[in-house]
Amino acid sequence: MKHYNIPIFLPELACPFRCVYCNQQSIASQHHVPETHEVLNTVRQHLDSFPDVDRVVEVAFFGGNFTGLPKKMMVGYLEAVQPFLDSGEVQSLRCSTRPDYITPHILQILKRYGVKHIELGAQSTNKVVLRACGRGHSFECLQHAARLILEEGFVLGLQMMTGLPESSPELDMQTARDIVSLGATETRIYPCIVVRGTALEKLYHKGAYQPQSLKAAVHQACDLYSYFDENQINVLRIGLHRSEELDKGGFVAGPYHPNFAEMVYSLFWKRKFDTINVGGDKLTIFVHPSQYTKAIGYHTENRKALLKRFSQVDFATSDTLSPSEFSYATAHEERLPFFVASSLMPDIARSKLASFGKVLWLDPTDTVYHTIATHPDIYFFPFASDGLVFAPNTPKTWIADLHRNKVRLAKGLLPLGKEHPKTTHYNACVADSLLIHNLKHTDPRILDVCRDKRQINVRQAYTCCNLLAVNDKAFITSDAGICEMLRHEGLEVLYIDPHQIQLEGHEYGFFPGCCGLMGNLLLICGSTQSLSEKASLNTFLKRHHVRLVELYDGPLTDVGSIICLFT
């Protein structure tokens, strides 16, 4: 069923206060107060424009302070739309009002005439902000009104504004948390703008008020929208309606834009798509039908960003997804997975890995000490999905095999040695925009091919052994120092105790050394069932759309990582 809203604007009616930001006539772009017969005509005109089937219609009285109207006028408006409720052409009524104009008597009238949704202009729940804005009511008043509304069985909506005088992003987020705790199931997010003819305009010209930039307001609204989405709060609107009066001189300053909501939705989906960390030529993203254009992005910016990583990006719809969920699939066009892996991997694991694609099995050499002599991450650094930097003293037979399989190769400058730190030059961890290593030991060729990436220096020179990049913002490590460093950088890190990992010749190995990423599949040499962090690992991988593939049902074994390329 498609929802249709018929708005009836009642500008500046019955509001005893003038908040510093408010010039309701400019916001509503309407000076005329409608008569009841005009309300009838408005409803009829809208109904005639809607399809006759699969619809739910609601008449909404917006603007001003609906329950503060003289009782005769308020009831007159409600009675005007009763014939449409009686005929079934309209299913419910909605009104917006102030929290200090809610009483049990008022609520009984609204209920009698078919009002189901009541929206209160909360704007902020902070007493300092409320006072600075001249709202004329307290947070306690809002709490009382919300309780009365819910007790009478109405659907409660609480509207909020960002960037108000004396407010901050932290105080705005507290307002959002209060909206949830007060029991609202609906909200609207409006950025505060400076409108001509308001007290806020005077403050702005005096330099006593600085509005948010458009970018800051979009990012903050996206944070709030994400929070409300996580808490199952229906966000009815983001940003002000476009207004002819604002466009023709009523707007003075601040984050007013006709496509403000589209910018917020676009950023919301961009943040979700940033978690995609797979290789491939073709990416198909599936979203709920209502989110199709929002997901593609404002001016198709999300598709354009993804096209920097994939040669083809398609969007499709799926009714099985919720409006805030997405799924995706990738495909390689004539490119098959090619692996570099230790020949000492258990036989069952070797067979399963080989079922995915070709494998270069590394046999032991005397180039480095014997317990790491077959580890791919000692000899090779993957600088691209089809490219490796290799140590100059890597066995020539391996290099020839890589050439035959069309791997792009870049020869490093520093040869490997038998002792630390000469065994660590190529053991760096890489993500799309990050290089993480003990940089004083990093081979110069790696620094060159990664010169456009942000470099993070860590103490652990065996970085790749200890760190798996799931994407640019999410990592798994078995090194406490790396974990602390990356969390300090604002990155998400899952720590897995290394004492659960086997490595022949050592007391223990490292979890990332058991792993390799093949697109959105995490290949692991061993079973994770007895891992003490199993639940956290499952949650982490699900959050980042990565599926676990265990190569055999045995102990987790550090095999020096599994390098997956697409050639």
Coordinates of C-alpha atoms in Angstrom, one line a residue:
M1 CA 0.0 0.0 0.0
K2 CA 1.3 3.4 -0.9
H3 CA 1.0 6.2 1.6
Y4 CA -0.3 9.6 0.5
N5 CA -0.3 12.8 2.6
I6 CA -2.6 15.7 2.1
P7 CA -1.0 18.7 3.9
I8 CA -3.2 21.6 5.2
F9 CA -1.0 24.5 6.2
L10 CA -2.2 26.9 8.9
P11 CA 0.6 29.5 9.1
E12 CA 1.4 31.1 12.4
L13 CA -2.0 30.3 13.9
A14 CA -2.4 30.0 17.7
C15 CA 1.3 30.2 18.5
P16 CA 1.9 32.6 21.4
F17 CA 5.7 32.6 21.0
R18 CA 8.0 33.6 18.2
C19 CA 11.0 31.3 18.4
V20 CA 14.2 33.1 17.3
Y21 CA 14.4 31.1 14.1
C22 CA 10.7 31.3 13.2
N23 CA 9.0 33.2 10.4
Q24 CA 6.3 30.7 9.7
Q25 CA 5.0 32.6 6.7
S26 CA 8.3 32.3 5.0
I27 CA 8.7 28.6 5.9
A28 CA 5.2 27.6 4.8
S29 CA 5.3 30.0 1.8
Q30 CA 1.7 30.8 2.6
H31 CA 0.1 33.8 4.2
H32 CA -3.5 32.8 3.7
V33 CA -5.4 31.0 6.5
P34 CA -7.7 28.5 4.8
E35 CA -11.5 28.5 5.3
T36 CA -13.2 25.1 5.9
H37 CA -14.6 25.0 2.4
E38 CA -11.0 25.5 1.1
V39 CA -9.9 22.6 3.1
L40 CA -12.6 20.5 1.5
N41 CA -11.5 21.6 -2.0
T42 CA -7.8 20.8 -1.1
V43 CA -8.6 17.3 0.1
R44 CA -10.8 16.6 -3.0
Q45 CA -8.2 17.8 -5.4
H46 CA -5.5 15.7 -3.9
L47 CA -7.8 12.6 -3.8
D48 CA -8.6 13.0 -7.4
S49 CA -4.9 13.0 -8.2
F50 CA -4.2 9.8 -6.3
P51 CA -4.6 6.3 -7.8
D52 CA -7.8 4.6 -6.7
V53 CA -6.3 1.4 -5.4
D54 CA -3.5 0.3 -3.0
R55 CA -3.4 3.6 -1.1
V56 CA -3.5 4.9 2.4
V57 CA -4.4 8.6 2.7
E58 CA -3.8 10.9 5.6
V59 CA -4.8 14.5 6.0
A60 CA -2.2 16.5 8.0
F61 CA -2.7 19.8 9.7
F62 CA 0.7 21.5 9.7
G63 CA 2.1 24.8 10.7
G64 CA 1.2 27.0 13.6
N65 CA -0.1 25.3 16.7
F66 CA -3.2 23.2 15.8
T67 CA -4.4 22.4 19.4
G68 CA -3.9 26.0 20.4
L69 CA -6.5 27.2 17.9
P70 CA -9.8 28.4 19.4
K71 CA -11.8 25.2 20.0
K72 CA -14.5 26.2 17.4
M73 CA -11.9 26.7 14.7
M74 CA -10.0 23.5 15.5
V75 CA -13.2 21.4 15.5
G76 CA -14.4 23.2 12.3
Y77 CA -11.3 21.9 10.5
L78 CA -11.7 18.4 11.9
E79 CA -15.4 18.3 11.0
A80 CA -14.6 19.5 7.5
V81 CA -12.7 16.3 6.7
Q82 CA -15.1 13.9 8.5
P83 CA -17.0 13.0 5.2
F84 CA -13.8 11.7 3.7
L85 CA -13.1 9.6 6.8
D86 CA -16.7 8.3 6.8
S87 CA -16.4 7.4 3.1
G88 CA -13.1 5.6 3.6
E89 CA -11.3 7.9 1.1
V90 CA -9.1 9.1 4.0
Q91 CA -7.9 6.7 6.6
S92 CA -6.5 9.0 9.3
L93 CA -5.7 12.5 10.4
R94 CA -2.4 14.0 11.7
C95 CA -1.6 17.3 13.4
S96 CA 1.4 19.1 14.6
T97 CA 1.4 21.2 17.8
R98 CA 3.3 22.4 20.8
P99 CA 3.9 20.3 23.9
D100 CA 2.4 23.0 26.2
Y101 CA -0.9 22.8 24.3
I102 CA -1.6 19.1 25.1
T103 CA -4.3 18.3 27.7
P104 CA -6.5 15.3 28.3
H105 CA -9.5 17.3 27.1
I106 CA -7.7 18.2 23.8
L107 CA -6.7 14.6 23.3
Q108 CA -10.3 13.4 23.7
I109 CA -11.4 15.8 21.0
L110 CA -8.7 14.7 18.6
K111 CA -9.5 11.1 19.2
R112 CA -13.2 11.7 18.6
Y113 CA -12.5 13.1 15.2
G114 CA -10.1 10.4 13.9
V115 CA -6.7 11.9 14.6
K116 CA -4.2 9.1 15.0
H117 CA -0.8 10.8 14.8
I118 CA 0.3 13.8 16.9
E119 CA 3.6 15.5 16.2
L120 CA 5.2 17.8 18.8
G121 CA 7.8 20.4 18.0
A122 CA 10.4 19.3 20.4
Q123 CA 13.3 21.0 18.5
S124 CA 15.7 20.4 21.4
T125 CA 15.5 18.8 24.8
N126 CA 18.2 20.9 26.4
K127 CA 17.0 23.6 28.7
V128 CA 19.7 26.1 27.7
V129 CA 18.9 25.7 24.0
L130 CA 15.2 25.9 24.6
R131 CA 15.7 29.2 26.5
A132 CA 18.0 30.6 23.9
C133 CA 15.5 29.8 21.2
G134 CA 12.5 31.3 23.0
R135 CA 10.5 28.1 22.9
G136 CA 8.5 29.0 26.0
H137 CA 8.3 25.5 27.3
S138 CA 10.6 23.1 29.2
F139 CA 11.8 19.6 28.7
E140 CA 9.5 18.5 31.6
C141 CA 6.6 19.9 29.6
L142 CA 7.6 17.8 26.6
Q143 CA 7.9 14.7 28.8
H144 CA 4.4 15.3 30.3
A145 CA 2.8 15.8 26.8
A146 CA 4.5 12.8 25.4
R147 CA 3.2 10.6 28.2
L148 CA -0.4 11.8 27.8
I149 CA -0.3 11.2 24.1
L150 CA 1.0 7.7 24.4
E151 CA -1.4 6.8 27.2
E152 CA -4.3 7.8 24.9
G153 CA -3.1 5.5 22.2
F154 CA -1.9 8.1 19.6
V155 CA 1.2 7.6 17.5
L156 CA 3.8 10.1 18.8
G157 CA 6.1 12.1 16.6
L158 CA 8.8 14.4 17.9
Q159 CA 10.4 16.9 15.6
M160 CA 13.9 18.2 16.1
M161 CA 16.2 20.9 14.8
T162 CA 20.0 20.9 14.4
G163 CA 22.4 23.8 14.8
L164 CA 20.2 25.9 17.1
P165 CA 21.7 28.7 19.1
E166 CA 23.7 27.4 22.1
S167 CA 23.4 23.8 20.7
S168 CA 26.1 21.5 19.5
P169 CA 26.3 18.1 17.7
E170 CA 26.5 16.4 21.1
L171 CA 23.5 18.2 22.4
D172 CA 21.6 17.5 19.2
M173 CA 22.4 13.8 19.5
Q174 CA 21.1 13.9 23.1
T175 CA 17.9 15.3 21.8
A176 CA 17.7 12.3 19.4
R177 CA 18.3 9.9 22.3
D178 CA 15.6 11.7 24.3
I179 CA 13.2 11.3 21.4
V180 CA 13.7 7.6 21.4
S181 CA 13.4 7.3 25.2
L182 CA 10.2 9.3 25.2
G183 CA 8.5 6.7 23.1
A184 CA 8.2 8.5 19.8
T185 CA 8.0 6.3 16.7
E186 CA 8.2 9.2 14.2
T187 CA 10.5 12.2 13.8
R188 CA 11.5 15.0 11.4
I189 CA 15.0 16.5 11.2
Y190 CA 15.3 20.1 10.3
P191 CA 18.5 22.1 10.1
C192 CA 18.2 25.6 11.5
I193 CA 18.5 28.3 8.9
V194 CA 18.4 32.1 9.2
V195 CA 15.2 33.5 7.8
R196 CA 14.5 37.1 7.0
G197 CA 12.4 38.9 9.6
T198 CA 13.4 36.8 12.6
A199 CA 15.3 37.4 15.8
L200 CA 17.9 35.0 14.6
E201 CA 18.6 37.2 11.6
K202 CA 19.6 40.0 14.0
L203 CA 21.9 37.7 15.9
Y204 CA 23.4 36.5 12.7
H205 CA 24.2 40.0 11.5
K206 CA 25.6 40.9 14.9
G207 CA 27.9 37.9 14.7
A208 CA 26.3 36.3 17.7
Y209 CA 25.1 33.3 15.8
Q210 CA 26.9 31.2 13.1
P211 CA 24.7 28.7 11.2
Q212 CA 26.0 25.3 10.2
S213 CA 27.6 24.8 6.8
L214 CA 25.7 22.7 4.3
K215 CA 28.3 20.0 4.5
A216 CA 28.3 19.9 8.3
A217 CA 24.5 19.9 8.5
V218 CA 24.3 17.0 5.9
H219 CA 26.8 14.9 7.9
Q220 CA 25.0 15.6 11.2
A221 CA 21.6 14.8 9.7
C222 CA 23.1 11.6 8.4
D223 CA 24.4 10.7 11.8
L224 CA 20.9 11.3 13.3
Y225 CA 19.1 9.5 10.5
S226 CA 21.4 6.4 11.1
Y227 CA 20.7 6.6 14.8
F228 CA 16.9 6.8 14.3
D229 CA 17.1 4.0 11.8
E230 CA 18.9 1.7 14.3
N231 CA 16.2 2.5 16.8
Q232 CA 13.3 1.8 14.4
I233 CA 12.2 5.5 14.4
N234 CA 10.4 6.5 11.2
V235 CA 12.1 9.7 9.8
L236 CA 9.2 11.4 8.0
R237 CA 11.3 14.3 6.6
I238 CA 14.8 15.6 6.5
G239 CA 15.3 19.3 5.7
L240 CA 12.8 22.1 5.0
H241 CA 10.3 22.1 2.2
R242 CA 11.4 24.1 -0.8
S243 CA 9.6 27.5 -0.5
E244 CA 9.1 30.2 -3.1
E245 CA 9.3 32.8 -0.4
L246 CA 12.6 31.5 0.9
D247 CA 14.0 31.2 -2.6
K248 CA 12.9 34.8 -3.4
G249 CA 14.7 36.6 -0.5
G250 CA 13.3 35.0 2.7
F251 CA 16.5 32.8 3.1
V252 CA 19.4 34.7 4.7
A253 CA 22.0 32.0 5.7
G254 CA 22.5 28.5 6.7
P255 CA 22.1 24.9 5.3
Y256 CA 19.1 25.5 3.1
H257 CA 19.1 23.4 -0.1
P258 CA 16.2 22.1 -2.2
N259 CA 18.0 18.7 -2.3
F260 CA 19.1 18.5 1.4
A261 CA 17.3 15.2 2.0
E262 CA 18.8 13.6 -1.1
M263 CA 22.3 14.6 0.1
V264 CA 21.6 13.0 3.5
Y265 CA 20.3 9.8 2.0
S266 CA 23.2 9.7 -0.5
L267 CA 25.7 10.0 2.4
F268 CA 23.8 7.3 4.4
W269 CA 24.2 4.8 1.6
K270 CA 27.8 5.9 0.8
R271 CA 28.8 5.0 4.4
K272 CA 27.2 1.6 3.9
F273 CA 28.8 1.0 0.6
D274 CA 32.2 2.0 2.0
T275 CA 32.1 -1.4 3.9
I276 CA 32.2 -3.3 0.6
N277 CA 35.7 -4.8 0.4
V278 CA 35.7 -7.2 -2.4
G279 CA 37.5 -7.5 -5.7
G280 CA 35.7 -7.9 -9.0
D281 CA 34.9 -6.3 -12.3
K282 CA 31.1 -6.1 -11.9
L283 CA 29.3 -5.1 -8.8
T284 CA 25.5 -5.4 -8.4
I285 CA 23.9 -3.8 -5.3
F286 CA 20.4 -4.8 -4.2
V287 CA 18.3 -2.4 -2.2
H288 CA 14.6 -2.0 -1.2
P289 CA 12.6 -0.5 -4.1
S290 CA 12.0 2.7 -2.0
Q291 CA 15.7 3.3 -1.8
Y292 CA 16.8 2.8 -5.4
T293 CA 17.5 6.4 -6.4
K294 CA 18.7 7.3 -2.9
A295 CA 21.3 4.5 -3.0
I296 CA 22.6 5.5 -6.4
G297 CA 23.3 8.8 -4.8
Y298 CA 22.8 12.5 -5.2
H299 CA 23.9 13.3 -8.8
T300 CA 24.7 9.5 -8.9
E301 CA 27.7 10.2 -6.7
N302 CA 27.6 6.7 -5.1
R303 CA 27.6 4.9 -8.4
K304 CA 30.5 7.2 -9.6
A305 CA 32.5 6.4 -6.4
L306 CA 32.0 2.7 -6.9
L307 CA 33.0 2.9 -10.5
K308 CA 36.5 3.9 -9.3
R309 CA 36.8 0.4 -7.9
F310 CA 34.7 -1.6 -10.3
S311 CA 34.4 -1.5 -14.1
Q312 CA 30.6 -2.0 -14.0
V313 CA 28.2 -1.0 -11.2
D314 CA 24.5 -1.9 -11.3
F315 CA 21.7 -1.2 -8.9
A316 CA 18.7 -3.5 -8.5
T317 CA 15.7 -3.8 -6.1
S318 CA 14.6 -6.6 -3.8
D319 CA 11.4 -6.6 -1.7
T320 CA 13.1 -9.0 0.7
L321 CA 15.3 -6.3 2.1
S322 CA 14.3 -3.7 4.6
P323 CA 14.7 0.0 3.6
S324 CA 18.0 0.2 5.4
E325 CA 19.5 -3.0 4.2
F326 CA 21.5 -3.9 1.1
S327 CA 23.2 -6.9 -0.4
Y328 CA 25.6 -7.2 -3.2
A329 CA 27.1 -9.7 -5.7
T330 CA 30.4 -9.4 -7.6
A331 CA 31.6 -11.1 -10.7
H332 CA 34.9 -11.3 -12.5
E333 CA 34.9 -11.0 -16.2
E334 CA 37.3 -13.8 -17.5
R335 CA 39.4 -13.4 -14.3
L336 CA 39.9 -16.4 -12.1
P337 CA 41.2 -16.5 -8.5
F338 CA 44.9 -17.3 -8.2
F339 CA 46.4 -18.2 -4.8
V340 CA 49.8 -18.1 -3.3
A341 CA 49.9 -20.5 -0.3
S342 CA 52.1 -22.6 1.9
S343 CA 52.6 -26.2 0.7
L344 CA 52.6 -27.2 4.4
M345 CA 48.9 -26.5 4.7
P346 CA 47.0 -29.6 5.7
D347 CA 46.1 -31.8 2.8
I348 CA 42.3 -31.4 3.2
A349 CA 42.7 -27.6 3.3
R350 CA 45.0 -27.8 0.2
S351 CA 42.3 -29.6 -1.7
K352 CA 39.5 -27.2 -0.8
L353 CA 41.6 -24.2 -1.6
A354 CA 42.6 -25.7 -5.0
S355 CA 38.8 -26.1 -5.7
F356 CA 38.5 -22.3 -5.9
G357 CA 41.2 -21.7 -8.5
K358 CA 44.9 -22.2 -9.4
V359 CA 47.4 -22.2 -6.5
L360 CA 51.2 -21.5 -6.4
W361 CA 52.3 -23.8 -3.6
L362 CA 55.4 -22.5 -1.8
D363 CA 57.9 -25.2 -0.8
P364 CA 60.5 -24.6 1.9
T365 CA 63.6 -22.6 1.0
D366 CA 66.7 -21.7 2.9
T367 CA 66.2 -18.0 2.2
V368 CA 64.7 -17.3 5.7
Y369 CA 64.4 -19.4 8.9
H370 CA 62.6 -22.7 8.4
T371 CA 59.4 -22.0 10.4
I372 CA 58.3 -19.2 8.0
A373 CA 60.1 -20.5 4.9
T374 CA 56.8 -21.3 3.1
H375 CA 54.9 -18.3 4.2
P376 CA 53.6 -16.1 1.3
D377 CA 53.5 -12.9 3.3
I378 CA 57.3 -13.1 3.9
Y379 CA 58.2 -13.1 0.2
F380 CA 55.3 -11.1 -1.4
F381 CA 53.3 -7.9 -0.9
P382 CA 50.0 -7.6 -2.8
F383 CA 49.9 -4.0 -4.1
A384 CA 46.9 -4.7 -6.4
S385 CA 44.3 -7.4 -7.0
D386 CA 46.5 -8.8 -9.7
G387 CA 50.0 -7.5 -8.6
L388 CA 52.8 -8.4 -6.2
V389 CA 56.0 -6.8 -5.0
F390 CA 58.4 -9.6 -4.5
A391 CA 61.8 -9.9 -2.7
P392 CA 64.7 -10.0 -5.1
N393 CA 66.0 -13.3 -3.8
T394 CA 62.6 -15.0 -4.2
P395 CA 63.0 -18.4 -5.9
K396 CA 63.0 -17.9 -9.7
T397 CA 60.7 -20.8 -10.3
W398 CA 58.0 -19.1 -8.3
I399 CA 58.4 -15.9 -10.3
A400 CA 58.2 -17.8 -13.5
D401 CA 55.0 -19.4 -12.4
L402 CA 53.5 -16.0 -11.4
H403 CA 54.5 -14.7 -14.9
R404 CA 52.7 -17.6 -16.6
N405 CA 49.6 -16.8 -14.6
K406 CA 49.6 -13.2 -15.7
V407 CA 50.4 -11.7 -12.3
R408 CA 51.8 -8.2 -12.5
L409 CA 55.2 -8.2 -10.7
A410 CA 57.3 -5.4 -9.2
K411 CA 60.8 -6.4 -7.9
G412 CA 61.6 -5.2 -4.4
L413 CA 65.0 -3.7 -3.5
L414 CA 65.8 -5.3 -0.2
P415 CA 66.7 -9.0 -0.1
L416 CA 65.4 -11.3 2.6
G417 CA 67.7 -12.6 5.3
K418 CA 67.5 -15.3 7.8
E419 CA 67.0 -13.1 10.9
H420 CA 64.6 -10.4 12.0
P421 CA 64.3 -7.6 10.7
K422 CA 65.5 -8.8 7.3
T423 CA 62.6 -11.2 7.2
T424 CA 60.0 -8.4 7.5
H425 CA 60.6 -6.1 4.5
Y426 CA 57.5 -7.4 2.6
N427 CA 55.3 -8.2 5.6
A428 CA 53.2 -5.1 5.4
C429 CA 49.4 -4.9 5.6
V430 CA 47.5 -3.0 2.8
A431 CA 44.0 -1.8 2.4
D432 CA 42.4 0.4 -0.3
S433 CA 43.8 3.6 1.1
L434 CA 46.1 2.5 3.9
L435 CA 49.6 1.0 4.3
I436 CA 50.4 -0.3 7.8
H437 CA 53.8 -1.5 8.7
N438 CA 56.9 -0.8 10.8
L439 CA 57.9 1.7 8.2
K440 CA 61.6 1.7 9.0
H441 CA 61.8 -1.9 7.7
T442 CA 59.5 -1.5 4.7
D443 CA 61.0 -2.2 1.2
P444 CA 61.3 1.1 -0.7
R445 CA 59.4 -0.4 -3.7
I446 CA 56.4 -1.0 -1.5
L447 CA 56.5 2.6 -0.3
D448 CA 56.7 3.8 -3.9
V449 CA 53.7 1.8 -5.1
C450 CA 51.7 2.9 -2.0
R451 CA 52.8 6.5 -2.1
D452 CA 49.1 7.6 -2.5
K453 CA 48.0 5.7 0.6
R454 CA 47.9 6.9 4.1
Q455 CA 50.8 5.3 6.0
I456 CA 50.4 4.1 9.6
N457 CA 53.6 3.1 11.5
V458 CA 53.4 0.3 14.0
R459 CA 56.1 -1.4 16.2
Q460 CA 55.3 -4.9 15.0
A461 CA 57.4 -5.5 11.8
Y462 CA 55.6 -8.8 11.2
T463 CA 52.5 -6.8 10.4
C464 CA 50.8 -8.9 7.8
C465 CA 51.2 -11.9 10.0
N466 CA 49.3 -10.1 12.7
L467 CA 46.8 -8.0 10.8
L468 CA 44.0 -8.7 8.3
A469 CA 42.4 -5.8 6.5
V470 CA 38.7 -6.6 6.0
N471 CA 38.3 -3.1 4.5
D472 CA 39.8 0.4 5.0
K473 CA 38.0 0.8 8.4
A474 CA 37.8 -2.7 9.8
F475 CA 40.7 -5.0 10.8
I476 CA 41.4 -8.3 12.7
T477 CA 44.6 -8.6 14.6
S478 CA 46.3 -10.9 17.1
D479 CA 48.8 -8.2 18.2
A480 CA 47.8 -6.0 21.2
G481 CA 50.0 -3.1 20.1
I482 CA 48.6 -3.0 16.6
C483 CA 45.1 -3.2 18.1
E484 CA 45.7 -0.2 20.4
M485 CA 47.3 1.8 17.6
L486 CA 44.6 1.3 15.0
R487 CA 41.8 2.0 17.5
H488 CA 43.6 5.2 18.4
E489 CA 43.4 6.0 14.6
G490 CA 39.6 5.6 14.9
L491 CA 39.5 2.2 13.1
E492 CA 37.4 -0.8 14.1
V493 CA 39.6 -3.7 15.3
L494 CA 38.6 -7.2 16.4
Y495 CA 41.3 -8.7 18.6
I496 CA 41.8 -12.5 18.6
D497 CA 44.0 -14.1 21.2
P498 CA 47.0 -15.7 19.4
H499 CA 47.4 -18.5 21.9
Q500 CA 44.6 -20.3 20.1
I501 CA 46.6 -20.5 16.9
Q502 CA 49.1 -23.2 15.9
L503 CA 52.5 -22.5 14.3
E504 CA 55.0 -25.3 14.0
G505 CA 58.2 -24.4 15.9
H506 CA 56.6 -21.7 18.0
E507 CA 54.5 -21.5 21.1
Y508 CA 51.6 -20.0 19.0
G509 CA 50.9 -18.3 15.7
F510 CA 48.6 -15.5 14.7
F511 CA 45.0 -15.5 13.5
P512 CA 45.5 -13.3 10.4
G513 CA 48.2 -15.8 9.3
C514 CA 45.4 -18.4 9.0
C515 CA 43.4 -16.2 6.6
G516 CA 43.0 -15.0 3.1
L517 CA 40.3 -12.8 1.5
M518 CA 38.7 -13.9 -1.8
G519 CA 36.3 -11.2 -2.6
N520 CA 33.8 -11.2 0.3
L521 CA 34.8 -14.7 1.4
L522 CA 37.2 -15.1 4.3
L523 CA 39.1 -18.4 3.8
I524 CA 40.5 -19.8 7.0
C525 CA 42.9 -22.7 7.5
G526 CA 41.2 -24.4 10.4
S527 CA 37.9 -24.4 12.4
T528 CA 36.7 -21.4 14.3
Q529 CA 34.2 -23.3 16.4
S530 CA 36.3 -23.4 19.6
L531 CA 37.6 -19.8 19.2
S532 CA 36.9 -17.9 22.3
E533 CA 36.0 -14.8 20.2
K534 CA 33.7 -16.9 17.9
A535 CA 30.6 -14.8 18.6
S536 CA 32.4 -11.5 18.1
L537 CA 34.0 -12.8 14.9
N538 CA 30.6 -13.8 13.5
T539 CA 29.1 -10.4 14.3
F540 CA 32.1 -8.6 12.9
L541 CA 32.0 -10.4 9.6
K542 CA 28.3 -10.1 9.2
R543 CA 28.5 -6.4 9.8
H544 CA 31.0 -6.1 7.0
H545 CA 29.2 -8.5 4.7
V546 CA 32.0 -11.1 4.8
R547 CA 31.2 -14.9 4.7
L548 CA 33.4 -17.4 6.5
V549 CA 34.8 -20.4 4.6
E550 CA 36.8 -22.9 6.7
L551 CA 39.2 -24.9 4.6
Y552 CA 39.2 -27.9 7.0
D553 CA 37.8 -29.0 10.3
G554 CA 41.0 -28.9 12.3
P555 CA 43.1 -26.6 14.5
L556 CA 43.6 -23.0 13.3
T557 CA 47.0 -23.0 11.7
D558 CA 49.1 -20.0 10.8
V559 CA 50.3 -20.6 7.2
G560 CA 51.7 -17.2 6.6
S561 CA 48.4 -15.9 5.1
I562 CA 46.8 -16.9 1.9
I563 CA 47.3 -14.4 -0.9
C564 CA 44.4 -14.2 -3.4
L565 CA 44.8 -12.5 -6.7
F566 CA 42.5 -12.2 -9.8
T567 CA 44.4 -12.4 -13.1

